[in-house]
Amino acid sequence: MPITRPPDILPSEITPSEIYRGRREFMRSTGALALAGGLGSLAGDATAGAKLAGTRPGPYGTSEELTPYKDVTTYNNFYEFGTDKADPARNAGSLNPHPWAVQVDGLVKRPGHYDLDALLKLAPLEDRIYRMRCVEGWSMVIPWVGYPLDELIRRVEPLGNAKYVEFTTLNDRARMPGVRSPVLDWPYTEGLRLDEARHPLTLLAVGLYGETLPNQNGAPVRVVVPWKYGFKSAKSIVRIRFVEKQPESSWMSAAPREYGFYSNVNPDVDHPRWSQSRERRIGEFFKRKTLLYNGCGEQVAGMYSNLDLRKYF
Ligand code: MTE
């Protein structure tokens, strides 16, 4: 990955019942592509499960078998709803992500408040199937819907001294039972170097499997950074701030020896407590080898040519 081959069927062309049966099985049983029903804007309002119509195949993606919808939406890390993998699906019903707005500010010429409708209209929505690798040693293949984060970044016009982007996510005790526990410093924050944030693989995601994001996957808007461990992909974002100095993420402050700023997927740099050389694809029995930059090396290695990946893990 990423392979510049469009998927044989767009996730947005699969209806929810087919989603549960899995893409492969669906294709086998129909033996044909489902043709897109009318293209257009959002069908229904943007709650989890609303179909995102009019998406188009993105230029990057893998053609590996998708992780079933059920696993993508019931095996999650979203500590604001609890630390067990099943907690987010169980508890995130209270998130109620509407209305929603993302504040974009800091070192930019045109700061602003973008409500969800504005974000959805900012750029054409793309289907992109990305392999995702969690730092804990498991991986999934997820069909995201979104567009390059750079579509937003170029509109706000970062100033010359903007070197990093900081993402802040929702921190609301009333809607997020997990933030009563001090397991992390809330709000959950993450950061990217500006060139990483502007990289064409970095997505602002609003959906998966052709539908709006389920709450447990970071509704209504999150980032997806496929060559980094999953924790860099912040969920339920409320603020995007452009800064000069490298921001400190929640994971860096919780355990600086274990979680660095870069967090590029790297089979040669072990986590202090476990190896990163192999991973378990959810749904598979045997482990597979982890790929440098999660297989995106062709696209992203150039950004790190002068970086000691052991020091800057
Ligand atoms: N974003 C927030 N706000 N809170 C979190 O706990 N967990 C991260 C990341 N984004 C997390 C978050 C981690 S550790 C992973 S692996 C991915 O979300 C999981 O995304 P998924 O559940 O959609 O697969």
Short mmCIF file of C-alpha atoms and ligand atoms in Angstrom, two decimals:
data_model
loop_
_atom_site.label_atom_id
_atom_site.label_comp_id
_atom_site.label_asym_id
_atom_site.label_seq_id
_atom_site.Cartn_x
_atom_site.Cartn_y
_atom_site.Cartn_z
CA MET A 1 0.00 0.00 0.00
CA PRO A 2 -0.80 2.51 -1.12
CA ILE A 3 -1.44 1.15 -4.55
CA THR A 4 -2.78 3.56 -7.11
CA ARG A 5 -5.50 1.16 -8.15
CA PRO A 6 -9.08 2.12 -7.39
CA PRO A 7 -10.95 -0.52 -5.40
CA ASP A 8 -13.09 -2.87 -7.46
CA ILE A 9 -16.14 -1.70 -5.61
CA LEU A 10 -16.56 1.54 -3.75
CA PRO A 11 -17.46 1.09 -0.11
CA SER A 12 -20.04 3.82 -0.63
CA GLU A 13 -21.78 1.56 -3.12
CA ILE A 14 -22.33 -1.15 -0.58
CA THR A 15 -25.51 -0.96 1.46
CA PRO A 16 -25.41 -1.53 5.23
CA SER A 17 -26.73 -5.09 5.10
CA GLU A 18 -24.01 -5.95 2.62
CA ILE A 19 -21.46 -4.32 4.88
CA TYR A 20 -22.19 -6.80 7.61
CA ARG A 21 -21.72 -9.67 5.21
CA GLY A 22 -18.33 -8.38 4.12
CA ARG A 23 -17.18 -6.99 0.83
CA ARG A 24 -15.66 -10.13 -0.57
CA GLU A 25 -18.64 -12.28 0.20
CA PHE A 26 -20.95 -9.65 -1.23
CA MET A 27 -19.03 -9.55 -4.48
CA ARG A 28 -18.95 -13.32 -4.70
CA SER A 29 -22.66 -13.59 -4.14
CA THR A 30 -23.65 -10.93 -6.65
CA GLY A 31 -20.87 -11.53 -9.11
CA ALA A 32 -21.15 -7.96 -10.22
CA LEU A 33 -20.49 -4.43 -9.22
CA ALA A 34 -23.31 -2.50 -7.67
CA LEU A 35 -23.79 0.62 -9.69
CA ALA A 36 -23.82 3.87 -7.82
CA GLY A 37 -27.32 5.17 -7.30
CA GLY A 38 -27.60 8.88 -8.10
CA LEU A 39 -24.64 10.98 -7.19
CA GLY A 40 -25.31 13.94 -5.04
CA SER A 41 -24.82 15.52 -1.70
CA LEU A 42 -25.27 13.98 1.73
CA ALA A 43 -28.25 11.70 1.96
CA GLY A 44 -29.93 12.25 5.31
CA ASP A 45 -28.21 14.05 8.14
CA ALA A 46 -24.70 13.25 9.18
CA THR A 47 -25.28 10.83 12.02
CA ALA A 48 -23.56 7.49 12.25
CA GLY A 49 -25.00 5.23 9.63
CA ALA A 50 -26.05 8.00 7.23
CA LYS A 51 -24.91 7.19 3.74
CA LEU A 52 -22.30 9.49 2.25
CA ALA A 53 -23.36 9.78 -1.36
CA GLY A 54 -21.30 10.98 -4.28
CA THR A 55 -17.91 9.81 -3.06
CA ARG A 56 -15.23 9.04 -5.58
CA PRO A 57 -12.29 6.66 -5.49
CA GLY A 58 -9.23 8.30 -3.99
CA PRO A 59 -5.85 8.09 -5.71
CA TYR A 60 -4.33 5.90 -2.99
CA GLY A 61 -5.41 2.79 -1.21
CA THR A 62 -4.73 -0.86 -0.70
CA SER A 63 -6.70 -3.66 -2.32
CA GLU A 64 -6.25 -5.95 0.67
CA GLU A 65 -9.32 -7.59 2.12
CA LEU A 66 -11.35 -5.25 4.31
CA THR A 67 -11.68 -5.84 8.02
CA PRO A 68 -15.38 -6.56 8.59
CA TYR A 69 -17.50 -3.56 9.60
CA LYS A 70 -18.38 -5.25 12.86
CA ASP A 71 -14.72 -5.47 13.94
CA VAL A 72 -13.93 -1.94 12.76
CA THR A 73 -16.76 -0.61 14.92
CA THR A 74 -16.59 -2.81 18.02
CA TYR A 75 -12.84 -3.21 18.62
CA ASN A 76 -11.72 0.34 19.30
CA ASN A 77 -9.41 2.59 21.23
CA PHE A 78 -11.23 5.73 22.33
CA TYR A 79 -10.25 6.18 25.95
CA GLU A 80 -12.79 8.95 26.48
CA PHE A 81 -15.32 6.10 26.51
CA GLY A 82 -13.29 3.56 28.49
CA THR A 83 -10.10 1.58 28.06
CA ASP A 84 -11.56 -1.79 27.10
CA LYS A 85 -11.75 -2.42 23.34
CA ALA A 86 -15.50 -2.98 23.63
CA ASP A 87 -16.15 0.17 25.71
CA PRO A 88 -16.34 2.74 22.90
CA ALA A 89 -19.06 0.85 21.02
CA ARG A 90 -20.91 0.32 24.30
CA ASN A 91 -20.58 3.85 25.67
CA ALA A 92 -20.18 6.27 22.78
CA GLY A 93 -23.93 6.60 22.20
CA SER A 94 -23.77 9.61 24.52
CA LEU A 95 -21.34 11.50 22.26
CA ASN A 96 -24.12 13.18 20.23
CA PRO A 97 -21.81 14.82 17.68
CA HIS A 98 -24.34 17.37 16.35
CA PRO A 99 -23.97 20.24 16.10
CA TRP A 100 -20.18 20.20 15.75
CA ALA A 101 -17.58 22.78 14.88
CA VAL A 102 -13.84 22.70 14.44
CA GLN A 103 -11.86 25.78 15.37
CA VAL A 104 -8.88 26.35 13.08
CA ASP A 105 -6.43 28.89 14.41
CA GLY A 106 -2.89 29.68 15.48
CA LEU A 107 -0.31 30.70 12.91
CA VAL A 108 -2.61 31.05 9.91
CA LYS A 109 -3.75 33.95 7.78
CA ARG A 110 -7.39 32.91 7.78
CA PRO A 111 -8.43 31.33 11.07
CA GLY A 112 -12.01 30.14 11.27
CA HIS A 113 -14.78 28.05 12.69
CA TYR A 114 -15.90 25.25 10.41
CA ASP A 115 -19.16 23.53 11.21
CA LEU A 116 -19.64 20.01 9.95
CA ASP A 117 -21.63 21.06 6.89
CA ALA A 118 -18.86 23.46 5.89
CA LEU A 119 -16.29 20.70 6.32
CA LEU A 120 -18.35 18.28 4.27
CA LYS A 121 -18.62 20.79 1.44
CA LEU A 122 -14.98 21.82 1.48
CA ALA A 123 -13.74 19.18 -0.96
CA PRO A 124 -15.05 16.11 -2.80
CA LEU A 125 -15.29 13.07 -0.56
CA GLU A 126 -13.03 10.19 -1.48
CA ASP A 127 -13.06 6.50 -0.64
CA ARG A 128 -9.65 5.38 0.56
CA ILE A 129 -8.89 1.92 1.84
CA TYR A 130 -6.03 2.21 4.32
CA ARG A 131 -4.18 -0.36 6.33
CA MET A 132 -4.12 0.80 9.96
CA ARG A 133 -1.54 -0.43 12.50
CA CYS A 134 -2.12 0.02 16.21
CA VAL A 135 0.93 0.42 18.46
CA GLU A 136 -0.43 -2.49 20.47
CA GLY A 137 0.35 -4.92 17.67
CA TRP A 138 -2.91 -5.37 15.76
CA SER A 139 -3.97 -4.05 12.41
CA MET A 140 -7.08 -3.57 10.29
CA VAL A 141 -7.92 -2.55 6.72
CA ILE A 142 -10.51 0.22 6.82
CA PRO A 143 -12.38 1.90 3.97
CA TRP A 144 -12.39 5.54 5.03
CA VAL A 145 -14.35 8.40 3.52
CA GLY A 146 -12.78 11.83 3.62
CA TYR A 147 -10.43 14.12 1.76
CA PRO A 148 -6.83 15.22 2.19
CA LEU A 149 -6.41 17.38 5.29
CA ASP A 150 -4.43 19.72 3.06
CA GLU A 151 -7.71 20.82 1.42
CA LEU A 152 -8.48 22.54 4.71
CA ILE A 153 -4.90 23.63 5.41
CA ARG A 154 -4.41 25.45 2.15
CA ARG A 155 -7.61 27.44 2.71
CA VAL A 156 -6.45 28.80 6.07
CA GLU A 157 -3.03 29.74 4.66
CA PRO A 158 -0.42 28.80 7.27
CA LEU A 159 2.12 31.52 8.02
CA GLY A 160 5.80 30.99 7.36
CA ASN A 161 6.57 30.24 11.01
CA ALA A 162 3.89 27.52 11.29
CA LYS A 163 5.89 24.30 11.56
CA TYR A 164 3.49 21.92 13.33
CA VAL A 165 -0.20 21.21 13.61
CA GLU A 166 -1.85 20.34 16.91
CA PHE A 167 -5.15 18.49 17.08
CA THR A 168 -7.35 18.82 20.15
CA THR A 169 -10.28 16.50 20.59
CA LEU A 170 -13.52 16.84 22.55
CA ASN A 171 -13.25 16.77 26.33
CA ASP A 172 -16.75 16.66 27.75
CA ARG A 173 -17.49 14.89 31.03
CA ALA A 174 -21.20 14.85 30.35
CA ARG A 175 -20.84 13.04 27.04
CA MET A 176 -17.64 11.08 27.64
CA PRO A 177 -17.66 8.90 30.75
CA GLY A 178 -14.00 7.91 30.33
CA VAL A 179 -12.61 11.41 30.93
CA ARG A 180 -13.55 11.09 34.61
CA SER A 181 -10.65 8.67 34.85
CA PRO A 182 -7.14 10.16 34.90
CA VAL A 183 -5.75 7.53 32.52
CA LEU A 184 -4.61 10.33 30.15
CA ASP A 185 -4.25 14.08 30.38
CA TRP A 186 -7.50 15.30 28.79
CA PRO A 187 -8.24 16.54 26.25
CA TYR A 188 -6.60 13.96 24.02
CA THR A 189 -4.20 15.90 21.83
CA GLU A 190 -1.97 14.86 18.95
CA GLY A 191 0.32 16.59 16.52
CA LEU A 192 1.98 16.34 13.14
CA ARG A 193 4.76 18.20 11.44
CA LEU A 194 3.25 20.59 8.89
CA ASP A 195 4.60 18.60 5.93
CA GLU A 196 3.11 15.41 7.38
CA ALA A 197 -0.24 17.11 7.87
CA ARG A 198 -0.14 18.36 4.28
CA HIS A 199 0.93 15.01 2.86
CA PRO A 200 -1.62 13.71 0.33
CA LEU A 201 -2.07 10.48 2.34
CA THR A 202 -3.22 12.33 5.46
CA LEU A 203 -7.00 12.37 5.55
CA LEU A 204 -9.62 14.39 7.27
CA ALA A 205 -12.09 11.54 7.62
CA VAL A 206 -15.84 11.89 8.04
CA GLY A 207 -16.92 8.33 7.34
CA LEU A 208 -16.10 4.69 6.87
CA TYR A 209 -17.69 1.95 4.81
CA GLY A 210 -19.52 4.63 2.80
CA GLU A 211 -21.33 5.99 5.85
CA THR A 212 -20.78 8.75 8.39
CA LEU A 213 -18.38 7.83 11.19
CA PRO A 214 -19.88 5.81 14.03
CA ASN A 215 -19.33 7.66 17.32
CA GLN A 216 -16.83 5.05 18.51
CA ASN A 217 -14.65 5.70 15.44
CA GLY A 218 -14.37 9.41 16.10
CA ALA A 219 -17.58 11.05 14.88
CA PRO A 220 -18.07 13.36 13.25
CA VAL A 221 -14.53 14.19 12.08
CA ARG A 222 -11.06 12.76 12.74
CA VAL A 223 -7.70 12.51 11.07
CA VAL A 224 -6.25 9.34 9.56
CA VAL A 225 -2.49 9.05 9.14
CA PRO A 226 -1.87 5.62 7.62
CA TRP A 227 1.92 5.38 8.01
CA LYS A 228 1.87 6.10 11.75
CA TYR A 229 0.64 4.10 14.71
CA GLY A 230 -3.11 4.50 15.16
CA PHE A 231 -2.89 6.80 18.15
CA LYS A 232 -1.69 9.64 15.90
CA SER A 233 -5.12 9.54 14.20
CA ALA A 234 -7.03 11.76 16.63
CA LYS A 235 -10.78 11.27 16.88
CA SER A 236 -13.66 13.73 17.34
CA ILE A 237 -11.52 16.79 16.68
CA VAL A 238 -12.62 20.23 17.88
CA ARG A 239 -9.53 22.29 17.22
CA ILE A 240 -6.70 22.39 14.70
CA ARG A 241 -3.98 24.80 15.72
CA PHE A 242 -0.87 25.79 13.76
CA VAL A 243 2.17 26.31 15.94
CA GLU A 244 5.90 26.92 15.71
CA LYS A 245 7.13 24.42 18.31
CA GLN A 246 6.59 20.69 18.33
CA PRO A 247 3.44 20.08 20.39
CA GLU A 248 3.38 17.51 23.15
CA SER A 249 0.73 14.86 22.61
CA SER A 250 -1.26 13.17 25.38
CA TRP A 251 0.66 9.93 24.84
CA MET A 252 4.02 11.67 24.96
CA SER A 253 3.21 13.24 28.30
CA ALA A 254 1.76 9.98 29.65
CA ALA A 255 4.78 7.83 28.71
CA PRO A 256 7.58 9.72 26.92
CA ARG A 257 9.87 6.69 26.70
CA GLU A 258 7.19 4.65 24.99
CA TYR A 259 5.45 7.09 22.65
CA GLY A 260 7.41 9.58 20.61
CA PHE A 261 6.20 12.46 18.51
CA TYR A 262 6.82 10.74 15.17
CA SER A 263 5.41 7.28 15.89
CA ASN A 264 6.07 6.10 12.36
CA VAL A 265 5.26 2.42 12.00
CA ASN A 266 8.67 0.77 12.19
CA PRO A 267 9.30 -2.97 12.57
CA ASP A 268 12.94 -2.26 13.52
CA VAL A 269 12.24 -0.04 16.51
CA ASP A 270 10.63 -1.98 19.32
CA HIS A 271 8.30 -0.52 21.86
CA PRO A 272 10.20 -0.70 25.18
CA ARG A 273 7.83 -3.43 26.35
CA TRP A 274 7.23 -5.44 23.16
CA SER A 275 8.46 -6.05 19.63
CA GLN A 276 6.92 -4.18 16.71
CA SER A 277 8.20 -6.58 14.04
CA ARG A 278 4.94 -8.46 13.60
CA GLU A 279 1.25 -7.73 13.87
CA ARG A 280 -2.03 -9.55 14.09
CA ARG A 281 -4.50 -8.53 11.44
CA ILE A 282 -7.88 -8.59 13.18
CA GLY A 283 -9.71 -11.68 11.94
CA GLU A 284 -6.55 -13.62 11.09
CA PHE A 285 -4.87 -16.32 13.14
CA PHE A 286 -1.23 -16.10 12.04
CA LYS A 287 0.75 -12.94 12.59
CA ARG A 288 2.17 -11.09 9.62
CA LYS A 289 5.28 -8.97 9.23
CA THR A 290 4.91 -5.30 9.97
CA LEU A 291 6.02 -3.03 7.12
CA LEU A 292 8.15 0.07 7.52
CA TYR A 293 5.88 3.12 7.40
CA ASN A 294 3.03 0.61 7.30
CA GLY A 295 3.82 0.02 3.63
CA CYS A 296 3.66 3.70 2.65
CA GLY A 297 7.44 4.12 2.33
CA GLU A 298 7.35 5.00 -1.34
CA GLN A 299 5.18 8.00 -0.54
CA VAL A 300 6.53 9.12 2.82
CA ALA A 301 10.15 7.98 3.33
CA GLY A 302 11.47 11.15 1.72
CA MET A 303 10.13 13.23 4.60
CA TYR A 304 12.44 11.40 7.00
CA SER A 305 15.66 11.05 5.02
CA ASN A 306 17.57 13.17 7.54
CA LEU A 307 16.00 11.73 10.65
CA ASP A 308 17.47 9.07 12.92
CA LEU A 309 14.38 6.89 13.25
CA ARG A 310 15.66 5.29 16.48
CA LYS A 311 16.08 8.65 18.17
CA TYR A 312 12.97 10.20 16.67
CA PHE A 313 10.61 7.27 17.19
N1 MTE B 1 -8.56 9.72 19.62
C1 MTE B 1 -9.09 10.07 20.82
N2 MTE B 1 -9.70 11.26 20.94
N3 MTE B 1 -9.01 9.24 21.90
C2 MTE B 1 -8.38 8.03 21.83
O1 MTE B 1 -8.32 7.30 22.85
N4 MTE B 1 -7.15 6.43 20.42
C3 MTE B 1 -6.21 6.32 19.31
C4 MTE B 1 -6.77 6.91 18.01
N5 MTE B 1 -7.44 8.18 18.25
C5 MTE B 1 -7.81 7.62 20.58
C6 MTE B 1 -7.95 8.52 19.48
C7 MTE B 1 -5.76 4.96 19.10
S1 MTE B 1 -4.71 4.31 20.28
C8 MTE B 1 -6.10 4.23 17.98
S2 MTE B 1 -5.39 2.71 17.68
C9 MTE B 1 -7.10 4.74 17.02
O2 MTE B 1 -7.68 5.96 17.44
C10 MTE B 1 -8.19 3.72 16.83
O3 MTE B 1 -9.11 4.13 15.85
P1 MTE B 1 -10.33 3.18 15.47
O4 MTE B 1 -11.00 2.78 16.75
O5 MTE B 1 -11.23 3.97 14.58
O6 MTE B 1 -9.76 1.98 14.77
#
